[in-house]
XYZ file of N, CA, C and O in Angstrom:
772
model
N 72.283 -102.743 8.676
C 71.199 -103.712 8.847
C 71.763 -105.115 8.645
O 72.479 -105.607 7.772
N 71.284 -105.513 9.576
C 71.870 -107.314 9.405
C 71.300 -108.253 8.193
O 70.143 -108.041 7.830
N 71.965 -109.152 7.630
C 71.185 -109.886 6.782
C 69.965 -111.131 7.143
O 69.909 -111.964 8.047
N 69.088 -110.835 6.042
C 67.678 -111.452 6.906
C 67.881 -113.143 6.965
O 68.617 -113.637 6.111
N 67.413 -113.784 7.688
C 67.626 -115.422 7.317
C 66.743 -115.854 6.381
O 65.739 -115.196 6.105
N 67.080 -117.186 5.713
C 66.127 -117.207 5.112
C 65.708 -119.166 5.058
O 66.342 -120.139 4.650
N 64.711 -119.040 5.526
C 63.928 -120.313 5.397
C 62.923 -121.184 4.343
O 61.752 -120.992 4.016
N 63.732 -122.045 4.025
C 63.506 -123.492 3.018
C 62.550 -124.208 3.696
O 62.502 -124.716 4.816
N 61.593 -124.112 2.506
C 60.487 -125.175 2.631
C 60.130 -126.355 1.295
O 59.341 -126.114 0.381
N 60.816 -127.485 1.434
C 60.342 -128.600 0.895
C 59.398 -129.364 0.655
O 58.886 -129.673 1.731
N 58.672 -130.040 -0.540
C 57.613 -130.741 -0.207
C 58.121 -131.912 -0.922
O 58.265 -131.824 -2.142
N 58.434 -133.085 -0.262
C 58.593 -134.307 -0.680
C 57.752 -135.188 -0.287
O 57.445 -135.257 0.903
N 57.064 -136.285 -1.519
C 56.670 -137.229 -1.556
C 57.457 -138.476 -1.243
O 58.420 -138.733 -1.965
N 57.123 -139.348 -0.157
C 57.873 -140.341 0.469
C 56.650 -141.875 0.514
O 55.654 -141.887 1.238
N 56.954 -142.762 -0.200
C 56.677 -143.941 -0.200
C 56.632 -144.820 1.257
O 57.621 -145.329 1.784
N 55.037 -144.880 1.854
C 54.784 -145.582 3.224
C 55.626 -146.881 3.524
O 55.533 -147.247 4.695
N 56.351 -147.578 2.793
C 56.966 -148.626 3.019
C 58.492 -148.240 3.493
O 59.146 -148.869 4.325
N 58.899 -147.105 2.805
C 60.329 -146.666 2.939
C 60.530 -145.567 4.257
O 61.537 -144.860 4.221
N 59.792 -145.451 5.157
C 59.415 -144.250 6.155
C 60.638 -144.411 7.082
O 61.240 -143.372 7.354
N 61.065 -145.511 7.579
C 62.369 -146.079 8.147
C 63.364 -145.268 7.591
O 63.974 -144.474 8.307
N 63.606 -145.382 6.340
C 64.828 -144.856 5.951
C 64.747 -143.589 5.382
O 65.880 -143.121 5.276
N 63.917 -142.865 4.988
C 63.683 -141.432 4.808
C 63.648 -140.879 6.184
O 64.149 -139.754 6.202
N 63.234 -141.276 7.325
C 63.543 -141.258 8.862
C 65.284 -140.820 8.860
O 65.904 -139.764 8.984
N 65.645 -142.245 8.649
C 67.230 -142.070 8.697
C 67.892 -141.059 8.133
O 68.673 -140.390 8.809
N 67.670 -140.800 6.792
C 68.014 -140.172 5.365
C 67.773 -138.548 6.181
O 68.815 -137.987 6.521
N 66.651 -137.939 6.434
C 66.919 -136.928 6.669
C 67.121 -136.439 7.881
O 66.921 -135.243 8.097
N 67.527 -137.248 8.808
C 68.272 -137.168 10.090
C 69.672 -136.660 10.002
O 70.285 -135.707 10.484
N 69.975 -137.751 9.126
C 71.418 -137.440 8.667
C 71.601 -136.261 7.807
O 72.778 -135.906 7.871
N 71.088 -135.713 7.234
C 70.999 -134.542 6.360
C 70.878 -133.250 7.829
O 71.575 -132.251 8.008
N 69.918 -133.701 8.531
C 69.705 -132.411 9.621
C 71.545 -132.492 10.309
O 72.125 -131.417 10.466
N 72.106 -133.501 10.574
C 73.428 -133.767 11.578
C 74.607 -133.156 10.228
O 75.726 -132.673 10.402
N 74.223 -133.279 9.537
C 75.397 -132.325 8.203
C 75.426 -130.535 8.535
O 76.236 -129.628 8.725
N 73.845 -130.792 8.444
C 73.459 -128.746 8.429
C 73.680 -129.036 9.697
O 72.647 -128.499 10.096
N 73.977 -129.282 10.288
C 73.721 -128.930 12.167
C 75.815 -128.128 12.064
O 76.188 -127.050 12.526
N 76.476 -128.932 11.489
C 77.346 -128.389 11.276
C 78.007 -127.261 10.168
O 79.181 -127.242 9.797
N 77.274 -126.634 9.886
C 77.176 -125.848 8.869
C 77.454 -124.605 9.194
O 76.655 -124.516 10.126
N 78.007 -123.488 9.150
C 77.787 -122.201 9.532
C 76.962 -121.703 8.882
O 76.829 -121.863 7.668
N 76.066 -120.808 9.822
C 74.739 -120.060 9.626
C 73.413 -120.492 10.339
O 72.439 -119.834 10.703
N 73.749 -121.980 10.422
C 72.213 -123.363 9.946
C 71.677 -122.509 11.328
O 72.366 -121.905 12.151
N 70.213 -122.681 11.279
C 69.958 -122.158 12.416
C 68.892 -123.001 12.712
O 68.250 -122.386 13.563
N 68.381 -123.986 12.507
C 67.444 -125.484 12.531
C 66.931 -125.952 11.513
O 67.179 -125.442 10.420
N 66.198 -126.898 11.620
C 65.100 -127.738 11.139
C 64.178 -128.226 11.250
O 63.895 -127.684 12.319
N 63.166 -128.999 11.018
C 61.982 -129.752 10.850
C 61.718 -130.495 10.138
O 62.369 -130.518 9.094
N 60.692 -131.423 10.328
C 60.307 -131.933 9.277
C 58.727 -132.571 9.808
O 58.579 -132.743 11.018
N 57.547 -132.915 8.828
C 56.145 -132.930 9.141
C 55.817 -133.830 7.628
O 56.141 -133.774 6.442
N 55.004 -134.628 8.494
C 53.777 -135.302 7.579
C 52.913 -134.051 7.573
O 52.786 -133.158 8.409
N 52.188 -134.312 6.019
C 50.927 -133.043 5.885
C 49.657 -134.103 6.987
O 49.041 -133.500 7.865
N 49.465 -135.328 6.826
C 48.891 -135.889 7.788
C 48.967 -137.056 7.942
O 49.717 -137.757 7.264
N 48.126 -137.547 8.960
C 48.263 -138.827 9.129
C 48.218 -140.017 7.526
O 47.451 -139.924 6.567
N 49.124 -140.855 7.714
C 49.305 -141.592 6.554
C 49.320 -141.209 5.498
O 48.931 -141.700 4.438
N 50.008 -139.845 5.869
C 49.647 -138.710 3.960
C 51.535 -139.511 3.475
O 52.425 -140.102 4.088
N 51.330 -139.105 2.271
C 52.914 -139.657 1.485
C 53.767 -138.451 1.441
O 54.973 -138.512 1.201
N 52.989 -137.123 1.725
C 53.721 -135.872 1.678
C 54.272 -134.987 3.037
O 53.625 -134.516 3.972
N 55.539 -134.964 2.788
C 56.427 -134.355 4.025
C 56.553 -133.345 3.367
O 56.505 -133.328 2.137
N 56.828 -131.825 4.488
C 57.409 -130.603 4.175
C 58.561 -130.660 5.435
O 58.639 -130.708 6.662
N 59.383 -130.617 4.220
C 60.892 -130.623 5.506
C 61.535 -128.868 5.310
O 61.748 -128.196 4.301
N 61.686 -128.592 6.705
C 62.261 -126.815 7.062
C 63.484 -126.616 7.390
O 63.849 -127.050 8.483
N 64.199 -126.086 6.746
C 65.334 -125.798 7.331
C 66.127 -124.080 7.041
O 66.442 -123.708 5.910
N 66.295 -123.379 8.075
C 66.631 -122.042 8.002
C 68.350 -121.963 8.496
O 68.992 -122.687 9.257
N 68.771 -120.663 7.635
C 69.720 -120.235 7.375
C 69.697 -118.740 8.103
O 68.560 -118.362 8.386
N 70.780 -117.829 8.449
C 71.358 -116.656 8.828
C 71.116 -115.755 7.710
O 70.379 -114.772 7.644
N 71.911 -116.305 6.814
C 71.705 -115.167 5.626
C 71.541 -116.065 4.289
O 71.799 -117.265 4.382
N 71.140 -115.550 3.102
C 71.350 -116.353 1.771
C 72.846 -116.822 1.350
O 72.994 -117.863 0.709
N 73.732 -116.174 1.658
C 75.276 -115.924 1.891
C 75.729 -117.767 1.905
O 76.269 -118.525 1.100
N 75.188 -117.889 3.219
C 75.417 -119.373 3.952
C 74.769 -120.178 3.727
O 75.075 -121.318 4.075
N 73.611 -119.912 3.055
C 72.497 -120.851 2.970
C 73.385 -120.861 1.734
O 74.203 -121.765 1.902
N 73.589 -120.251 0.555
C 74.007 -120.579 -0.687
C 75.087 -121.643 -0.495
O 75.057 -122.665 -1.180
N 75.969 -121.450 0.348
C 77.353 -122.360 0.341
C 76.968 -123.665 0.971
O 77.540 -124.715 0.680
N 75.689 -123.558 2.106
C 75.141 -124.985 2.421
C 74.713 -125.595 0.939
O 75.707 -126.143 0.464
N 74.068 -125.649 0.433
C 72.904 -125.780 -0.693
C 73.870 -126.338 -1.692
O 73.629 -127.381 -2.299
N 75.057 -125.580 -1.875
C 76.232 -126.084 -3.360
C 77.473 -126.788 -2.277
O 78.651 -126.503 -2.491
N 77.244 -127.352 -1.572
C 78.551 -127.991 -1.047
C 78.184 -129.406 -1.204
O 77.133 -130.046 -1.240
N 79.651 -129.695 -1.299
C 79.765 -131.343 -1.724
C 79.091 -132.772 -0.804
O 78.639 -133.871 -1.126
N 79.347 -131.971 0.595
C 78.570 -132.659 1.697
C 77.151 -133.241 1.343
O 76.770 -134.410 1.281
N 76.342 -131.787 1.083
C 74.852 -131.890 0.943
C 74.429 -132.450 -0.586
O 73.283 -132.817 -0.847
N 75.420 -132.456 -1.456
C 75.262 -133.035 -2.849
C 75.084 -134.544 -2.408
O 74.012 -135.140 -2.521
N 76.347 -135.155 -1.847
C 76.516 -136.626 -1.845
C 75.382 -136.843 -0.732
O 75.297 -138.068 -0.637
N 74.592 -136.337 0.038
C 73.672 -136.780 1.258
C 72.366 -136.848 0.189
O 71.812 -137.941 0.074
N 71.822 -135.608 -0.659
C 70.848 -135.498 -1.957
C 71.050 -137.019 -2.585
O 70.160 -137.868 -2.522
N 72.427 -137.261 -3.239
C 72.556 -138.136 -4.056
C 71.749 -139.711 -3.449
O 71.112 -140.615 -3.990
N 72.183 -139.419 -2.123
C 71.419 -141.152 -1.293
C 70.256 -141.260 -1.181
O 69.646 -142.330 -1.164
N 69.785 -140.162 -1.089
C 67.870 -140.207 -0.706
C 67.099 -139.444 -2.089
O 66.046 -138.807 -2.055
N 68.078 -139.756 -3.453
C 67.165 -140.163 -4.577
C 66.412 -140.576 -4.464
O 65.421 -139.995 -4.023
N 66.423 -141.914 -4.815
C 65.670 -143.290 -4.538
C 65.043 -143.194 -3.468
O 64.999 -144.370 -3.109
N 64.459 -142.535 -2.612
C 63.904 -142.532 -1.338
C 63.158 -141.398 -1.433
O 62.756 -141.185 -0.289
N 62.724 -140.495 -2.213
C 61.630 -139.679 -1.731
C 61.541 -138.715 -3.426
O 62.461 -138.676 -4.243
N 60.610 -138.248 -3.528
C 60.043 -137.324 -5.190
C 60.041 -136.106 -4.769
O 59.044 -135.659 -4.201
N 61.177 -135.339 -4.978
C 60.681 -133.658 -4.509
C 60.029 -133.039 -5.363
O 60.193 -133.120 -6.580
N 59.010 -132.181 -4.626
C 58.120 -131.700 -5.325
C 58.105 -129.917 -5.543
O 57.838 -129.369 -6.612
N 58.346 -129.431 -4.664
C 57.879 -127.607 -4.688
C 59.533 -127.450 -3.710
O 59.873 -128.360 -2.953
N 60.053 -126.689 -3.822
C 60.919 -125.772 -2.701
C 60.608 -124.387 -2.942
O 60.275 -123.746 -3.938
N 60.873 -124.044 -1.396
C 60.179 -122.352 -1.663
C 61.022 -121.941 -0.415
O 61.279 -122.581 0.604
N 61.378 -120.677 -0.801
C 62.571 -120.175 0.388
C 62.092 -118.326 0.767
O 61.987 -117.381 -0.015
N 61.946 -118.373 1.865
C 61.337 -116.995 2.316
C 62.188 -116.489 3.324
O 62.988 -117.030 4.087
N 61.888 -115.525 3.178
C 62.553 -114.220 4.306
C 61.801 -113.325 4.831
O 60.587 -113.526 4.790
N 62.240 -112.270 5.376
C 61.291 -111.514 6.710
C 59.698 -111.601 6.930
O 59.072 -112.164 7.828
N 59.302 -110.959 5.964
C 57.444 -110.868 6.305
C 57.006 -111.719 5.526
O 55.817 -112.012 5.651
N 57.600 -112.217 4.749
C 56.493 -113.722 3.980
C 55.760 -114.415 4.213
O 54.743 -114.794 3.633
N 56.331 -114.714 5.333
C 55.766 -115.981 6.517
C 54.107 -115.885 6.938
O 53.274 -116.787 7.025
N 53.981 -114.374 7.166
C 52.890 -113.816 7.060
C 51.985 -114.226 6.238
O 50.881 -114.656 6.570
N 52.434 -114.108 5.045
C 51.385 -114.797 3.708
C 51.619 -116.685 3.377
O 51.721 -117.420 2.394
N 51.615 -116.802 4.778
C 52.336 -118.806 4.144
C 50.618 -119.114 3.550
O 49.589 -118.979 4.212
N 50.724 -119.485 2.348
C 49.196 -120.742 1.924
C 49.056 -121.558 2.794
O 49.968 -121.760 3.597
N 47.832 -122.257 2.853
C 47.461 -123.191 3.775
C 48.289 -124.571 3.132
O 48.674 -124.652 1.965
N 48.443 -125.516 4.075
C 48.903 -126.243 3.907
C 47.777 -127.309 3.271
O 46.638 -127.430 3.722
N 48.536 -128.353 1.687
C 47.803 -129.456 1.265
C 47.336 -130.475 2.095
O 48.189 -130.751 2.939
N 46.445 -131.062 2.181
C 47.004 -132.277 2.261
C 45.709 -133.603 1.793
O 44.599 -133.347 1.328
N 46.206 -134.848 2.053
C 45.488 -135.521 0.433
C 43.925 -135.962 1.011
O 43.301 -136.651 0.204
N 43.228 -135.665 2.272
C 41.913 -135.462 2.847
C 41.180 -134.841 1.479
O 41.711 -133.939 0.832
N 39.969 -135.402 1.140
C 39.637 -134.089 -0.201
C 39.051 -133.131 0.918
O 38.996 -132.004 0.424
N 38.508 -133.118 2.461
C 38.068 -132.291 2.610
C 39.791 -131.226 3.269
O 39.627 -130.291 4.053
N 40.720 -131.476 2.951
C 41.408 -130.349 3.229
C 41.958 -129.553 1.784
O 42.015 -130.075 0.671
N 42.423 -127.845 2.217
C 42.896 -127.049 1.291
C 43.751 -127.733 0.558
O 44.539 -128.653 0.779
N 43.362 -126.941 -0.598
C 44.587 -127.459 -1.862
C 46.194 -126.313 -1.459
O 46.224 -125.285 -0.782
N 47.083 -126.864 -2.023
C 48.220 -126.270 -2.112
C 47.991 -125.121 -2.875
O 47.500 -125.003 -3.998
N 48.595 -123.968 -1.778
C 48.552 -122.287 -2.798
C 49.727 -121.928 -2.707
O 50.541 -122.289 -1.857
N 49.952 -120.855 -3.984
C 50.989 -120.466 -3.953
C 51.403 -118.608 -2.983
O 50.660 -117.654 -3.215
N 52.090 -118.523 -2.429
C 52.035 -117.011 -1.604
C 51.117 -116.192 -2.789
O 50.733 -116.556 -3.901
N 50.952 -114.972 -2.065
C 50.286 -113.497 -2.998
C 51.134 -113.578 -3.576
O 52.063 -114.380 -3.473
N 50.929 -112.541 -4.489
C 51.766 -111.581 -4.785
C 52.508 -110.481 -3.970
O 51.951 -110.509 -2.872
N 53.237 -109.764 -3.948
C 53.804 -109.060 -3.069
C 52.998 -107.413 -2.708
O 53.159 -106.667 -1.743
N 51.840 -107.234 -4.295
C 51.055 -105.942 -3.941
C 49.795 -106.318 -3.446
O 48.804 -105.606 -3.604
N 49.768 -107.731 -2.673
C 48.622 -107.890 -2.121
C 48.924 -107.975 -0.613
O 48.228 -107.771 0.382
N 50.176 -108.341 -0.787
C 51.173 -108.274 0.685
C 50.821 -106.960 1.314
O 50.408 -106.670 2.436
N 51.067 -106.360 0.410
C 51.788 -105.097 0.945
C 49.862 -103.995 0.876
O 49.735 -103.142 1.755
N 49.196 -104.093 0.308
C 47.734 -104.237 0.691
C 47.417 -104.397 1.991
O 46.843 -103.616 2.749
N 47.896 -105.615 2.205
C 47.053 -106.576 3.506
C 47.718 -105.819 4.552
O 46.933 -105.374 5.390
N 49.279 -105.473 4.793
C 49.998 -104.826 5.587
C 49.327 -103.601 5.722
O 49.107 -103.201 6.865
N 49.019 -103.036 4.908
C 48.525 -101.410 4.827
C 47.084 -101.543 5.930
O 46.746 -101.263 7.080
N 46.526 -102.206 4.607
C 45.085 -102.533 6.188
C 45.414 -102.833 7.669
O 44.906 -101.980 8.397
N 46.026 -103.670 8.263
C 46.144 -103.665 9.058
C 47.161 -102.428 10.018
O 47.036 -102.278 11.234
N 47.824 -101.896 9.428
C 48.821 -100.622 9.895
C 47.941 -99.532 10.040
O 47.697 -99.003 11.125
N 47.368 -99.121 8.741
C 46.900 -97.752 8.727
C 46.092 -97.262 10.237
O 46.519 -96.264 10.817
N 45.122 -97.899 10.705
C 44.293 -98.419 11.467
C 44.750 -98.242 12.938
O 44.399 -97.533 13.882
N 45.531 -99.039 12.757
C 46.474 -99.444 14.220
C 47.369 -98.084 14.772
O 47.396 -97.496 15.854
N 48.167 -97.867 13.325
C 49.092 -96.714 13.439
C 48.150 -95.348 14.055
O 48.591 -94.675 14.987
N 46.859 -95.058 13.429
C 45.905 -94.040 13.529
C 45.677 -93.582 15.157
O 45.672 -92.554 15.835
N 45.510 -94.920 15.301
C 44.678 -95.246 16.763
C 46.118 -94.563 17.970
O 46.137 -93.633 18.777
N 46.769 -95.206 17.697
C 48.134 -95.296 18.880
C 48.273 -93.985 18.636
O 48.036 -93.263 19.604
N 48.650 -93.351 17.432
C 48.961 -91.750 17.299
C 48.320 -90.871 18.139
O 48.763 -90.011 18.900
N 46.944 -91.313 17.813
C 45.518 -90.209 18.574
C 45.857 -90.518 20.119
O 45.959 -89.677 21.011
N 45.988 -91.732 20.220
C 45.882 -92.249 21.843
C 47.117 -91.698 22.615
O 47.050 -91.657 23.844
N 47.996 -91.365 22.115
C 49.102 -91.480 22.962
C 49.367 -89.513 22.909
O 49.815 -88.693 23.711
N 48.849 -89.450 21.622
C 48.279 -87.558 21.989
C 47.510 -87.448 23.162
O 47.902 -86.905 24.195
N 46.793 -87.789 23.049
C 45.505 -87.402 23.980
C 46.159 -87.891 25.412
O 46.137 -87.121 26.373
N 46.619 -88.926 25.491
C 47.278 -89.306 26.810
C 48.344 -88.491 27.689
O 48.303 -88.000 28.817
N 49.652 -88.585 26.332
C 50.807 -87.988 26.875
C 51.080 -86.521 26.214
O 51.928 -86.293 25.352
N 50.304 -85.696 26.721
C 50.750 -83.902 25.563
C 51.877 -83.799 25.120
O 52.249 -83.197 24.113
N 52.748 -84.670 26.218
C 53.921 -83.652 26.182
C 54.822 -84.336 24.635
O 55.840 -83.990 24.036
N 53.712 -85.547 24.429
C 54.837 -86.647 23.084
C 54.624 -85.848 22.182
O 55.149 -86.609 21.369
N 54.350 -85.048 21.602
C 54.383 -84.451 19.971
C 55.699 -83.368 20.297
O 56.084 -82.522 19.490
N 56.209 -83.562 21.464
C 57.179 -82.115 21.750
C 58.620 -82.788 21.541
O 59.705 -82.295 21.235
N 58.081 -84.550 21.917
C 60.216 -85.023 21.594
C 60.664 -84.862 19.993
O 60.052 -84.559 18.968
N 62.123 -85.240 20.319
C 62.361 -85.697 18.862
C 61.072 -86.767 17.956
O 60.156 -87.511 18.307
N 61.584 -86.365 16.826
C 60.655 -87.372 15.852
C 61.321 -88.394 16.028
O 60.634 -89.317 16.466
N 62.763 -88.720 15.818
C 63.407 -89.862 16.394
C 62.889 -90.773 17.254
O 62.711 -91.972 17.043
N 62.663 -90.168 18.202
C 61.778 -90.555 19.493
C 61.013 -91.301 19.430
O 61.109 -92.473 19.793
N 59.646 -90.511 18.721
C 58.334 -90.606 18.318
C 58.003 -91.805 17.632
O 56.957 -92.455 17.638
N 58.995 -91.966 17.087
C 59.085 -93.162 16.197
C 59.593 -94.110 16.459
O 59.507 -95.109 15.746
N 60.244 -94.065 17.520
C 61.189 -95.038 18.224
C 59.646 -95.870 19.244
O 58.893 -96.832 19.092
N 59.828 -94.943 20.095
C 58.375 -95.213 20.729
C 57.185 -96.386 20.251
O 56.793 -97.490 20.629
N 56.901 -95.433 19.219
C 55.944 -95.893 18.224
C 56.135 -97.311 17.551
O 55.214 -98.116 17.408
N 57.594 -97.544 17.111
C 57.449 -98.652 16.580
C 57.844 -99.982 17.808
O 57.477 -101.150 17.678
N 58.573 -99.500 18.841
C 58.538 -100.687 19.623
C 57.353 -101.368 20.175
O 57.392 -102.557 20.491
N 56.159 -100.536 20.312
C 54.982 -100.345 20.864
C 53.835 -101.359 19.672
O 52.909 -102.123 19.946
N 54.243 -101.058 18.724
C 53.155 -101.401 17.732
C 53.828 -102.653 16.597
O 53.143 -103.223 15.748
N 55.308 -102.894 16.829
C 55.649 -103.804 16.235
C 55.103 -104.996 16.593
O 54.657 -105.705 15.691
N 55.035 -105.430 17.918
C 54.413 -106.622 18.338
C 53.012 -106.413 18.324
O 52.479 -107.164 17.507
N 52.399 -105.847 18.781
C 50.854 -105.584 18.255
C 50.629 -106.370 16.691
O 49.949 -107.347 16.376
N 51.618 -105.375 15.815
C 51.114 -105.809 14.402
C 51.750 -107.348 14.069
O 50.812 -108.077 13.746
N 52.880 -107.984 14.045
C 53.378 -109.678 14.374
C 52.270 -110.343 15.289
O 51.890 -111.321 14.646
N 51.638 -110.289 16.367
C 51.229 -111.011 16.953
C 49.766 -111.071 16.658
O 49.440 -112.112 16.088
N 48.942 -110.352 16.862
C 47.590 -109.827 16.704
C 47.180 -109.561 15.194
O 46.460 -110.337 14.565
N 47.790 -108.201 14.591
C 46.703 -107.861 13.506
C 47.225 -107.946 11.944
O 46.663 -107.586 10.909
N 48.658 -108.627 12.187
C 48.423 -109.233 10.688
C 47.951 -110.624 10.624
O 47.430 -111.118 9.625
N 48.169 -111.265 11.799
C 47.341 -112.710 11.481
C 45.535 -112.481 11.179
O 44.798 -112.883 10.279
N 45.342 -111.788 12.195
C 43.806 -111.323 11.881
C 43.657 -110.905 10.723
O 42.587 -111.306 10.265
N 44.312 -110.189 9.919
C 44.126 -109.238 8.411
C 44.385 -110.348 7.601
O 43.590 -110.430 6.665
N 45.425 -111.434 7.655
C 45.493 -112.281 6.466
C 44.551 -113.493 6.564
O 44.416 -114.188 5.556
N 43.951 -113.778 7.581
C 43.313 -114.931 8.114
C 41.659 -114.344 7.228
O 40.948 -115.112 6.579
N 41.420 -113.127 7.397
C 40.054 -112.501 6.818
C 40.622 -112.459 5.255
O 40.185 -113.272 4.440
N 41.304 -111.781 4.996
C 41.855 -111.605 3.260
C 42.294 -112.853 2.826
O 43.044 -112.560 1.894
N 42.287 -114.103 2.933
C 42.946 -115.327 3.101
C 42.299 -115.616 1.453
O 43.048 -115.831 0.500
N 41.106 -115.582 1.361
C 40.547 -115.923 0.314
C 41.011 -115.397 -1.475
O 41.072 -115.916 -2.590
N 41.279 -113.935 -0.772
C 41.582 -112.862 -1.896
C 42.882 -112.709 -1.857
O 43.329 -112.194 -2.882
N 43.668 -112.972 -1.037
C 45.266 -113.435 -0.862
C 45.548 -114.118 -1.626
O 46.286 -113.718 -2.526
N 45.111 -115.380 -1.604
C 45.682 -116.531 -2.140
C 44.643 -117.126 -3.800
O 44.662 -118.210 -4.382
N 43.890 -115.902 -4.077
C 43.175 -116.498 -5.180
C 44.079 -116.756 -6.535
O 44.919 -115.858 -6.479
N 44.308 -117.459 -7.613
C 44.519 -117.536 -8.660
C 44.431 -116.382 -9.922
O 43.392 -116.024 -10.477
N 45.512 -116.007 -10.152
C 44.979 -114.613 -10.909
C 44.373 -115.434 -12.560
O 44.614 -116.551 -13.020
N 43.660 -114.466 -13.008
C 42.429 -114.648 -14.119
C 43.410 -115.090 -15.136
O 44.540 -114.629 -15.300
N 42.837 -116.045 -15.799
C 43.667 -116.403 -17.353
C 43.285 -114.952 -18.694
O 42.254 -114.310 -18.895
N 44.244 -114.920 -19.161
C 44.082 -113.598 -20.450
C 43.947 -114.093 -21.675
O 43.829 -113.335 -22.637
């Protein structure tokens, strides 16, 4: 199995007067990682119009490379210049199905969401279930009833079949639908003790 990539998410506070050079500042930071082995892009976003808060993205191949980007001297002395130029606030670094559970994004509107932090991972894995069990049920019955002859291949097969068929189904369609409805109970605050 290949190693998963894994994608950095920043939230820096940037001062409206200095936008010029935090412009510059992390341009030049993207033209460092651009040469990097692994780097596999970037981004970067105002939460909104005239908001002070940027989330800057940048993904890696494996943790492997991302680690040696992250501790190299390059990206130290580029950090060291855009001190003075921006307040970091949260970094958060994800891999394969996380993405799935991203919180809504802040931003300083009072009528928009506050900053959440992901589930937990047994609410993840909850929300996944709902949406699989369901899906998986359906395609099983359907593709009996359709094709007789499928319960006769390999299980190899069956499963092969099965998951090329229903992988994109479940990425595209019904985990956004399952976390978009559970969104509330996803992302709630667990109880003080």
């Amino acid at each position: 199995m290949s190693p998963a990539p894994v994608t950095v998410s920043i939230h820096r506070v940037v001062s409206p007067e200095r936008v010029p050079e935090v412009t510059a500042w992390v341009q030049a930071g993207v033209n460092l990682a651009n040469r990097w082995p692994g780097f596999l892009g970037s981004g970067w976003i105002r939460v909104a119009e005239g908001s002070t808060d940027w989330v800057m993205l940048y993904r890696f191949a494996d943790a492997e490379r991302l680690e040696a980007w992250e501790g190299s001297a390059e990206r130290q002395a580029w950090l060291a210049r855009g001190e003075h130029l921006v307040s970091e606030q949260a970094v958060t670094k994800r891999t394969g199905i996380e993405g799935w559970f991203d919180p809504p994004v802040r931003q300083d509107e009072p009528s928009g969401p506050p900053l959440l932090h992901a589930p937990p991972r047994w609410k993840q894995s909850v929300a996944i279930w709902l949406g699989f069990f369901p899906v998986n049920l359906a395609f099983t019955a359907l593709v009996a009833w359709l094709v007789p002859g499928f319960r006769d291949l390999f299980l190899v097969l069956q499963v092969l079949v099965s998951t090329l068929v229903l992988t994109p189904i479940m990425s595209f369609w019904v985990l956004p639908l399952v976390t978009g409805r559970l969104q509330g109970w996803l992302h709630r605050p667990p109880r003080e003790r």
